[in-house]
CSV table of C-alpha atoms in Angstrom, one decimal:
chain,number,residue,atom,x,y,z
B,3,MET,CA,34.0,87.1,-94.9
B,4,ALA,CA,30.7,87.6,-93.6
B,5,LEU,CA,28.5,84.6,-93.6
B,6,ARG,CA,25.1,84.6,-95.0
B,7,PRO,CA,22.3,84.0,-92.5
B,8,ALA,CA,21.7,80.8,-93.9
B,9,GLU,CA,25.1,79.5,-93.7
B,10,ALA,CA,25.3,81.1,-90.2
B,11,ALA,CA,22.3,79.3,-89.2
B,12,ALA,CA,23.7,76.2,-90.8
B,13,GLU,CA,26.9,76.7,-89.1
B,14,SER,CA,25.4,77.4,-85.9
B,15,ALA,CA,23.2,74.4,-86.5
B,16,GLY,CA,26.3,72.4,-87.2
B,17,VAL,CA,27.8,73.5,-84.0
B,18,GLY,CA,24.7,72.7,-82.1
B,19,GLY,CA,24.5,69.5,-84.1
B,20,ASP,CA,28.0,68.6,-83.0
B,21,ALA,CA,27.2,69.3,-79.5
B,22,ARG,CA,24.0,67.1,-79.8
B,23,ARG,CA,26.0,64.4,-81.5
B,24,ALA,CA,28.5,64.6,-78.8
B,25,ALA,CA,25.8,64.0,-76.1
B,26,PRO,CA,24.5,61.0,-77.6
B,27,GLU,CA,27.9,59.6,-78.1
B,28,ASP,CA,28.4,60.3,-74.2
B,29,ASP,CA,25.0,58.5,-73.5
B,30,GLY,CA,26.1,55.6,-75.5
B,31,LEU,CA,29.0,55.3,-73.4
B,32,GLU,CA,27.0,55.4,-70.2
B,33,ASN,CA,24.6,52.9,-71.8
B,34,THR,CA,27.3,50.6,-72.8
B,35,GLN,CA,28.7,50.6,-69.2
B,36,GLN,CA,25.2,50.2,-67.8
B,37,LYS,CA,24.6,47.3,-70.2
B,38,LYS,CA,28.0,45.7,-69.1
B,39,ILE,CA,27.0,46.1,-65.6
B,40,PHE,CA,23.5,44.8,-66.3
B,41,LYS,CA,25.0,41.8,-68.3
B,42,GLU,CA,27.1,41.1,-65.3
B,43,ASN,CA,24.3,41.1,-63.0
B,44,ASN,CA,22.2,38.9,-65.3
B,45,GLU,CA,25.1,36.4,-65.5
B,46,LYS,CA,25.2,36.4,-61.6
B,47,THR,CA,21.5,35.9,-61.5
B,48,GLN,CA,21.6,33.1,-64.0
B,49,GLN,CA,24.4,31.4,-62.1
B,50,SER,CA,22.4,31.7,-58.9
B,51,GLU,CA,19.5,30.0,-60.7
B,52,GLU,CA,21.6,27.2,-62.0
B,53,PRO,CA,22.1,24.0,-60.1
B,54,CYS,CA,24.5,24.3,-57.2
B,55,ALA,CA,28.1,23.9,-58.4
B,56,ALA,CA,31.0,22.7,-56.1
B,57,ASP,CA,32.0,26.3,-55.2
B,58,SER,CA,28.4,27.2,-54.4
B,59,ILE,CA,28.1,24.1,-52.2
B,60,ASP,CA,31.4,25.0,-50.4
B,61,SER,CA,29.9,28.5,-49.9
B,62,LEU,CA,26.8,27.2,-48.5
B,63,MET,CA,28.6,24.7,-46.4
B,64,ALA,CA,30.8,27.4,-45.0
B,65,GLU,CA,27.8,29.0,-43.4
B,66,MET,CA,26.9,25.7,-41.7
B,67,PRO,CA,28.0,25.2,-38.1
B,68,PHE,CA,29.9,22.0,-38.7
B,69,VAL,CA,32.3,23.5,-41.5
B,70,ASP,CA,35.3,22.2,-39.8
B,71,THR,CA,34.1,18.8,-39.3
B,72,ASP,CA,34.8,16.1,-42.0
B,73,ILE,CA,31.6,14.2,-43.0
B,74,GLU,CA,33.3,10.8,-42.5
B,75,ASP,CA,34.4,11.9,-39.1
B,76,GLU,CA,30.8,13.1,-38.3
B,77,CYS,CA,29.6,9.8,-39.5
B,78,ALA,CA,32.0,8.0,-37.4
B,79,MET,CA,31.3,10.1,-34.4
B,80,HIS,CA,27.5,9.5,-34.9
B,81,ALA,CA,28.2,5.7,-35.3
B,82,THR,CA,30.4,5.8,-32.2
B,83,SER,CA,27.8,7.8,-30.4
B,84,GLU,CA,25.1,5.3,-31.4
B,85,LEU,CA,27.4,2.4,-30.3
B,86,SER,CA,28.0,4.2,-27.0
B,87,ILE,CA,24.5,4.7,-26.5
B,88,LYS,CA,23.7,1.1,-27.3
B,89,LYS,CA,26.6,-0.1,-24.9
B,90,LYS,CA,25.2,2.3,-22.3
B,91,ARG,CA,21.7,1.0,-22.9
B,92,LYS,CA,23.0,-2.5,-22.9
B,93,ARG,CA,24.7,-1.8,-19.4
B,94,THR,CA,21.7,-0.3,-18.2
B,95,ILE,CA,19.5,-3.1,-19.2
B,96,GLY,CA,22.0,-5.6,-17.8
B,97,ARG,CA,22.0,-3.6,-14.6
B,98,GLU,CA,18.3,-3.5,-14.5
B,99,ILE,CA,18.2,-7.4,-15.2
B,100,GLU,CA,20.6,-7.9,-12.4
B,101,GLU,CA,18.8,-5.6,-10.0
B,102,GLY,CA,15.6,-7.4,-11.1
B,103,VAL,CA,17.2,-10.8,-10.4
B,104,GLU,CA,18.3,-9.7,-7.1
B,105,ARG,CA,14.9,-8.2,-6.3
B,106,LYS,CA,13.4,-11.5,-7.3
B,107,LYS,CA,15.8,-13.5,-5.2
B,108,LYS,CA,15.1,-11.1,-2.2
B,109,LYS,CA,11.3,-11.5,-3.0
B,110,ASN,CA,11.7,-15.2,-3.2
B,111,LYS,CA,13.6,-15.5,0.0
B,112,GLN,CA,11.0,-13.1,1.6
B,113,TYR,CA,8.2,-15.4,0.5
B,114,GLN,CA,9.9,-18.7,0.7
B,115,PRO,CA,7.6,-21.1,2.3
B,116,ASN,CA,8.2,-21.6,6.1
B,117,TYR,CA,4.9,-23.2,7.2
B,118,PHE,CA,2.7,-25.9,5.6
B,119,ILE,CA,-0.5,-27.9,6.2
B,120,SER,CA,0.5,-31.4,7.1
B,121,LEU,CA,-1.4,-34.6,6.9
B,122,PRO,CA,0.5,-36.9,9.4
B,123,ILE,CA,1.2,-40.5,8.5
B,124,THR,CA,0.6,-42.7,11.7
B,125,ASN,CA,-0.3,-46.2,10.3
B,126,PRO,CA,2.5,-48.4,11.5
B,127,LYS,CA,2.1,-50.6,8.4
B,128,ILE,CA,3.0,-47.7,6.1
B,129,THR,CA,5.8,-46.3,8.2
B,130,GLY,CA,7.2,-49.8,8.6
B,131,GLY,CA,7.1,-50.3,4.9
B,132,ILE,CA,9.0,-47.2,4.2
B,133,GLN,CA,11.5,-48.1,6.7
B,134,ALA,CA,12.2,-51.2,4.9
B,135,VAL,CA,12.6,-49.5,1.8
B,136,GLN,CA,15.1,-47.0,3.3
B,137,ASP,CA,17.0,-49.9,4.7
B,138,ALA,CA,17.3,-51.6,1.4
B,139,ILE,CA,18.5,-48.5,-0.3
B,140,ILE,CA,21.1,-47.8,2.4
B,141,GLN,CA,22.5,-51.3,2.0
B,142,LYS,CA,23.2,-50.6,-1.5
B,143,ASP,CA,24.3,-46.9,-1.1
B,144,GLN,CA,25.4,-46.0,2.3
B,145,ARG,CA,25.8,-42.3,1.4
B,146,LEU,CA,22.0,-41.9,1.0
B,147,SER,CA,21.5,-42.5,4.7
B,148,LYS,CA,21.5,-38.8,5.1
B,149,ALA,CA,18.8,-38.3,2.5
B,150,MET,CA,16.2,-40.4,4.5
B,151,VAL,CA,13.2,-38.8,6.2
B,152,ARG,CA,12.6,-40.1,9.7
B,153,SER,CA,9.4,-42.2,10.2
B,154,GLY,CA,8.2,-39.6,12.8
B,155,SER,CA,8.3,-36.9,10.2
B,156,LEU,CA,6.3,-38.8,7.4
B,157,HIS,CA,3.5,-36.8,6.2
B,158,VAL,CA,1.6,-35.6,3.1
B,159,THR,CA,2.0,-31.8,2.4
B,160,MET,CA,-1.5,-30.2,1.7
B,161,LEU,CA,-0.5,-26.6,1.4
B,162,VAL,CA,2.8,-24.4,1.8
B,163,MET,CA,2.9,-20.7,2.9
B,164,HIS,CA,4.9,-17.9,4.2
B,165,LEU,CA,4.2,-16.5,7.6
B,166,SER,CA,6.5,-13.5,8.5
B,167,SER,CA,5.1,-12.6,11.9
B,168,GLU,CA,3.2,-13.9,14.9
B,169,GLU,CA,0.1,-11.9,13.6
B,170,GLU,CA,0.2,-13.9,10.4
B,171,ILE,CA,0.7,-17.1,12.4
B,172,SER,CA,-2.5,-16.1,14.3
B,173,ILE,CA,-4.4,-15.5,11.1
B,174,ALA,CA,-3.2,-18.8,9.7
B,175,VAL,CA,-4.4,-20.8,12.8
B,176,GLY,CA,-7.8,-19.1,12.4
B,177,ALA,CA,-8.0,-20.0,8.7
B,178,LEU,CA,-7.1,-23.6,9.6
B,179,SER,CA,-9.9,-23.5,12.2
B,180,ASP,CA,-12.4,-22.1,9.6
B,181,SER,CA,-11.4,-24.9,7.1
B,182,LYS,CA,-12.7,-27.5,9.4
B,183,VAL,CA,-16.4,-26.6,8.7
B,184,PHE,CA,-15.7,-26.8,4.9
B,185,VAL,CA,-13.8,-30.0,5.2
B,186,ASN,CA,-16.6,-31.7,7.1
B,187,ASP,CA,-19.0,-30.4,4.4
B,188,LEU,CA,-16.8,-32.1,1.7
B,189,LEU,CA,-16.6,-35.3,3.7
B,190,LYS,CA,-20.3,-35.5,4.6
B,191,GLY,CA,-19.6,-37.9,7.3
B,192,LYS,CA,-17.7,-40.4,4.9
B,193,ARG,CA,-14.5,-42.1,5.9
B,194,VAL,CA,-11.5,-41.4,3.7
B,195,ASP,CA,-9.0,-44.2,3.3
B,196,LEU,CA,-5.8,-43.1,1.5
B,197,SER,CA,-4.2,-45.9,-0.2
B,198,PHE,CA,-0.3,-45.7,-0.7
B,199,GLN,CA,1.2,-47.8,-3.3
B,200,GLY,CA,4.2,-47.7,-5.6
B,201,ILE,CA,7.3,-45.5,-5.7
B,202,ASP,CA,8.3,-42.6,-7.9
B,203,HIS,CA,10.6,-39.6,-7.9
B,204,PHE,CA,11.0,-35.9,-8.9
B,205,ARG,CA,13.9,-35.4,-11.1
B,206,ASN,CA,15.8,-38.2,-9.3
B,207,GLN,CA,16.1,-35.7,-6.5
B,208,VAL,CA,13.3,-36.7,-4.3
B,209,GLY,CA,11.9,-40.3,-3.6
B,210,PHE,CA,8.2,-40.6,-2.6
B,211,VAL,CA,5.3,-43.0,-2.3
B,212,ASN,CA,2.4,-42.5,-4.6
B,213,LEU,CA,-1.2,-42.2,-3.5
B,214,ALA,CA,-3.4,-44.5,-5.5
B,215,GLU,CA,-5.8,-42.6,-7.8
B,216,ASN,CA,-9.3,-43.1,-6.8
B,217,ASP,CA,-12.3,-41.2,-5.4
B,218,HIS,CA,-10.8,-40.7,-2.0
B,219,THR,CA,-7.7,-39.1,-3.5
B,220,THR,CA,-9.9,-36.8,-5.7
B,221,LEU,CA,-11.7,-35.8,-2.5
B,222,LEU,CA,-8.3,-35.0,-0.9
B,223,LYS,CA,-7.5,-32.7,-3.8
B,224,GLU,CA,-10.8,-30.9,-3.3
B,225,ILE,CA,-9.9,-30.5,0.3
B,226,ALA,CA,-6.6,-29.0,-0.5
B,227,GLU,CA,-8.0,-26.6,-3.2
B,228,THR,CA,-10.7,-25.5,-0.7
B,229,MET,CA,-8.2,-24.9,2.2
B,230,LYS,CA,-6.0,-22.9,-0.4
B,231,LYS,CA,-8.9,-20.6,-1.1
B,232,ILE,CA,-9.6,-20.0,2.6
B,233,PHE,CA,-6.1,-19.0,3.4
B,234,GLN,CA,-5.8,-16.7,0.4
B,235,GLU,CA,-9.1,-15.0,1.4
B,236,LYS,CA,-7.5,-14.3,4.8
B,237,GLY,CA,-4.4,-12.6,3.1
B,238,ILE,CA,-2.1,-15.6,3.5
B,239,MET,CA,0.4,-16.2,0.7
B,240,ALA,CA,-0.5,-19.8,0.4
B,241,GLY,CA,-0.3,-22.5,-2.3
B,242,GLU,CA,1.8,-23.1,-5.4
B,243,GLY,CA,1.5,-22.3,-9.1
B,244,ARG,CA,1.7,-26.0,-10.1
B,245,ALA,CA,-1.2,-28.4,-9.5
B,246,PHE,CA,-1.4,-30.2,-6.3
B,247,LYS,CA,0.0,-33.7,-6.4
B,248,PRO,CA,-0.3,-35.6,-3.0
B,249,HIS,CA,2.7,-37.7,-2.2
B,250,LEU,CA,4.5,-39.1,0.8
B,251,THR,CA,8.3,-38.1,0.6
B,252,PHE,CA,10.6,-40.6,2.3
B,253,MET,CA,14.0,-39.5,0.7
B,254,LYS,CA,15.4,-36.3,-0.6
B,255,LEU,CA,19.0,-35.0,-1.5
B,256,SER,CA,18.1,-31.5,-0.2
B,257,LYS,CA,18.3,-32.9,3.3
B,258,SER,CA,22.3,-32.7,3.2
B,259,THR,CA,24.3,-30.0,1.5
B,260,GLU,CA,27.4,-32.3,1.6
B,261,LEU,CA,25.3,-35.2,0.1
B,262,ARG,CA,24.3,-33.1,-3.0
B,263,LYS,CA,28.0,-32.6,-3.7
B,264,GLN,CA,28.4,-36.3,-3.8
B,265,VAL,CA,25.3,-37.5,-5.2
B,266,LYS,CA,23.7,-35.6,-8.3
B,267,LYS,CA,20.9,-38.0,-8.8
B,268,ILE,CA,19.3,-41.0,-6.9
B,269,ASP,CA,19.5,-44.3,-9.0
B,270,SER,CA,16.0,-45.5,-9.3
B,271,SER,CA,17.1,-49.0,-9.6
B,272,LEU,CA,18.0,-48.8,-5.9
B,273,TYR,CA,14.3,-49.3,-5.1
B,274,ASP,CA,13.1,-51.5,-8.0
B,275,ASP,CA,11.9,-54.1,-5.8
B,276,PHE,CA,9.4,-51.7,-4.2
B,277,LYS,CA,8.3,-49.8,-7.4
B,278,ASN,CA,4.7,-51.4,-7.1
B,279,HIS,CA,4.6,-52.2,-3.6
B,280,TYR,CA,1.4,-51.7,-1.6
B,281,PHE,CA,2.3,-49.9,1.8
B,282,GLY,CA,-1.2,-49.6,3.3
B,283,ASP,CA,-4.0,-47.2,3.9
B,284,GLU,CA,-4.1,-44.1,6.1
B,285,ILE,CA,-7.4,-42.8,7.5
B,286,LEU,CA,-7.8,-39.1,7.0
B,287,HIS,CA,-8.5,-37.6,10.4
B,288,ARG,CA,-6.2,-34.6,11.1
B,289,PHE,CA,-4.5,-31.6,9.4
B,290,ASP,CA,-1.7,-29.9,11.4
B,291,LEU,CA,-0.3,-26.2,10.8
B,292,CYS,CA,3.5,-27.0,11.0
B,293,SER,CA,6.6,-25.0,11.0
B,294,MET,CA,9.6,-25.9,8.7
B,295,LEU,CA,12.2,-24.1,10.9
B,296,LYS,CA,11.2,-24.4,14.4
B,297,LYS,CA,12.6,-27.3,16.3
B,298,LYS,CA,10.8,-30.7,15.9
B,299,GLN,CA,9.2,-32.8,18.5
B,300,PRO,CA,11.1,-35.5,20.3
B,301,ASN,CA,9.2,-38.1,18.0
B,302,GLY,CA,10.7,-36.4,14.8
B,303,TYR,CA,7.3,-34.7,13.9
B,304,TYR,CA,7.4,-31.1,13.1
B,305,TYR,CA,6.6,-28.3,15.5
B,306,CYS,CA,2.8,-27.8,15.3
B,307,GLU,CA,1.0,-24.5,15.8
B,308,SER,CA,-2.4,-25.8,15.5
B,309,SER,CA,-4.6,-28.9,14.4
B,310,ILE,CA,-7.9,-29.7,13.4
B,311,VAL,CA,-9.5,-33.2,13.8
B,312,PHE,CA,-12.5,-34.7,12.0
B,313,GLY,CA,-13.8,-37.9,10.9
B,314,GLU,CA,-14.0,-41.2,12.7
B,315,LYS,CA,-10.9,-40.8,14.6
B,316,GLN,CA,-12.0,-37.9,16.6
B,317,ALA,CA,-14.4,-40.2,18.5
B,318,ALA,CA,-13.2,-42.5,21.2
B,319,GLU,CA,-12.4,-45.3,18.9
B,320,PRO,CA,-8.6,-45.8,19.0
B,321,ASP,CA,-6.6,-45.8,15.7
B,322,ASP,CA,-4.2,-48.6,14.7
B,323,ALA,CA,-1.3,-47.0,16.3
B,324,GLU,CA,-3.0,-46.7,19.5
B,325,LEU,CA,-4.2,-50.3,19.3
B,326,VAL,CA,-0.6,-51.4,18.7
B,327,SER,CA,0.7,-49.4,21.6
B,328,LEU,CA,-2.1,-50.7,23.8
B,329,SER,CA,-1.4,-54.2,23.0
B,330,LYS,CA,2.3,-53.7,23.6
B,331,ARG,CA,1.5,-52.2,27.1
B,332,LEU,CA,-0.7,-55.2,27.9
B,333,VAL,CA,2.0,-57.6,26.8
B,334,GLU,CA,4.7,-55.9,28.7
B,335,ASN,CA,2.5,-55.9,31.8
B,336,ALA,CA,1.9,-59.5,31.6
B,337,VAL,CA,5.4,-60.5,31.0
B,338,LEU,CA,6.4,-58.1,34.0
B,339,LYS,CA,3.9,-59.7,36.2
B,340,ALA,CA,4.9,-63.3,35.3
B,341,VAL,CA,8.6,-62.5,35.9
B,342,GLN,CA,7.7,-61.0,39.3
B,343,GLN,CA,5.8,-64.0,40.3
B,344,TYR,CA,8.6,-66.4,39.1
B,345,LEU,CA,11.1,-64.4,41.2
B,346,GLU,CA,9.1,-64.5,44.2
B,347,GLU,CA,8.4,-68.3,44.0
B,348,THR,CA,12.3,-68.8,43.4
B,349,GLN,CA,13.1,-66.7,46.6
B,350,ASN,CA,10.6,-68.7,48.7
B,351,LYS,CA,12.2,-72.0,47.6
B,352,SER,CA,15.7,-70.8,48.4
B,353,ARG,CA,14.6,-69.6,51.8
B,354,GLN,CA,13.2,-73.0,52.6
B,355,THR,CA,16.3,-74.9,51.7
B,356,ASP,CA,19.0,-72.4,52.9
B,357,GLY,CA,17.5,-71.2,56.3
B,358,SER,CA,14.1,-69.9,55.8
B,359,PRO,CA,12.3,-68.1,58.6
B,360,ALA,CA,10.2,-71.3,59.1
B,361,LYS,CA,13.1,-73.5,59.6
B,362,THR,CA,14.7,-70.9,62.1
B,363,GLU,CA,11.5,-70.8,64.2
B,364,GLU,CA,11.7,-74.6,64.5
B,365,ALA,CA,15.2,-74.6,65.6
B,366,VAL,CA,14.5,-72.0,68.3
B,367,SER,CA,11.6,-74.0,69.5
B,368,SER,CA,13.5,-77.1,69.8
B,369,ASN,CA,16.3,-75.4,71.7
B,370,LYS,CA,13.7,-74.0,74.2
B,371,ASN,CA,12.2,-77.4,74.9
B,372,GLU,CA,15.6,-78.9,75.6
B,373,SER,CA,16.3,-76.1,78.0
B,374,ASP,CA,13.0,-76.6,79.9
B,375,ASN,CA,13.9,-80.3,80.2
B,376,ASP,CA,17.1,-79.5,81.8
B,377,ASN,CA,15.7,-77.2,84.4
B,378,SER,CA,13.2,-79.9,85.4
B,379,LYS,CA,15.8,-82.3,86.1
């Protein structure tokens, strides 16, 4: 049956419409799949924008270089590393301290004083008084005999220094010579009498006689400071950090290593009777550059490189020691002369009684006369 054009058109339209309806259905399916994919992508995007979850952190951690290392182990290793560094630093610091101490010891030994400027003590009243103190102490403690300073070595130390070569010794000799002008300028022709009175100690290791505090002692301190500057200007390592305290040492434990093992401290009661004793005055007249290490002189005084003399004693006037020595010689000569005269007189008397030359001559003359008489007969 033939279709009418309208129906045919409608039918064709229906066929076309079905085709067109089919196409949108296919498009809807594709859109649905795209939406699903888009939704999944959105969800992934949203998940990536959310705060890091555990699995996200794990994934990030997996990309780090210490993925196989436990955090606690890492902290322990870090702590151990720090401890190791601290120990190493401590060992290094300890080694540096030890090396520093060794260097300091070496430096101290290198610059340990071996020379000094001495003010010699020559007044026999002072040396005799000190000898009396030493004897009294030894009577109470025989061990301290090793700690005593010989009377010939008694001095006041003005300045200590380290001289490492003959050249430095020569420079020090020159510095001492230069000091004479400055010392004379300070003295201005005045006589300086140093009064020694009373006994004190340094940490019960050293016993010494004090210098009485007066204008003369103050002047001595000024001289010491002036000499120190002169030596230092010459490049000599001279002087000490502590203030200058003039004193006369007569006893010290350091003189004997064996003694220091036996006696740790000197009992001050051993010299109680002399604590305020007046020993006498020493006239300032000479300074010596002395060696601590070279052999001492026969009288016990230190080896002397050079000296400067000033004041009254550099004139012809003899000092107390010289006067005592002179009077001793005069007495000895007088006694010797008297003894010789006595011996001569005694010998003459014995000759006269026992067959002296005069008696022998008389006997010979008598025998000769008798012989002449016989011949005449």
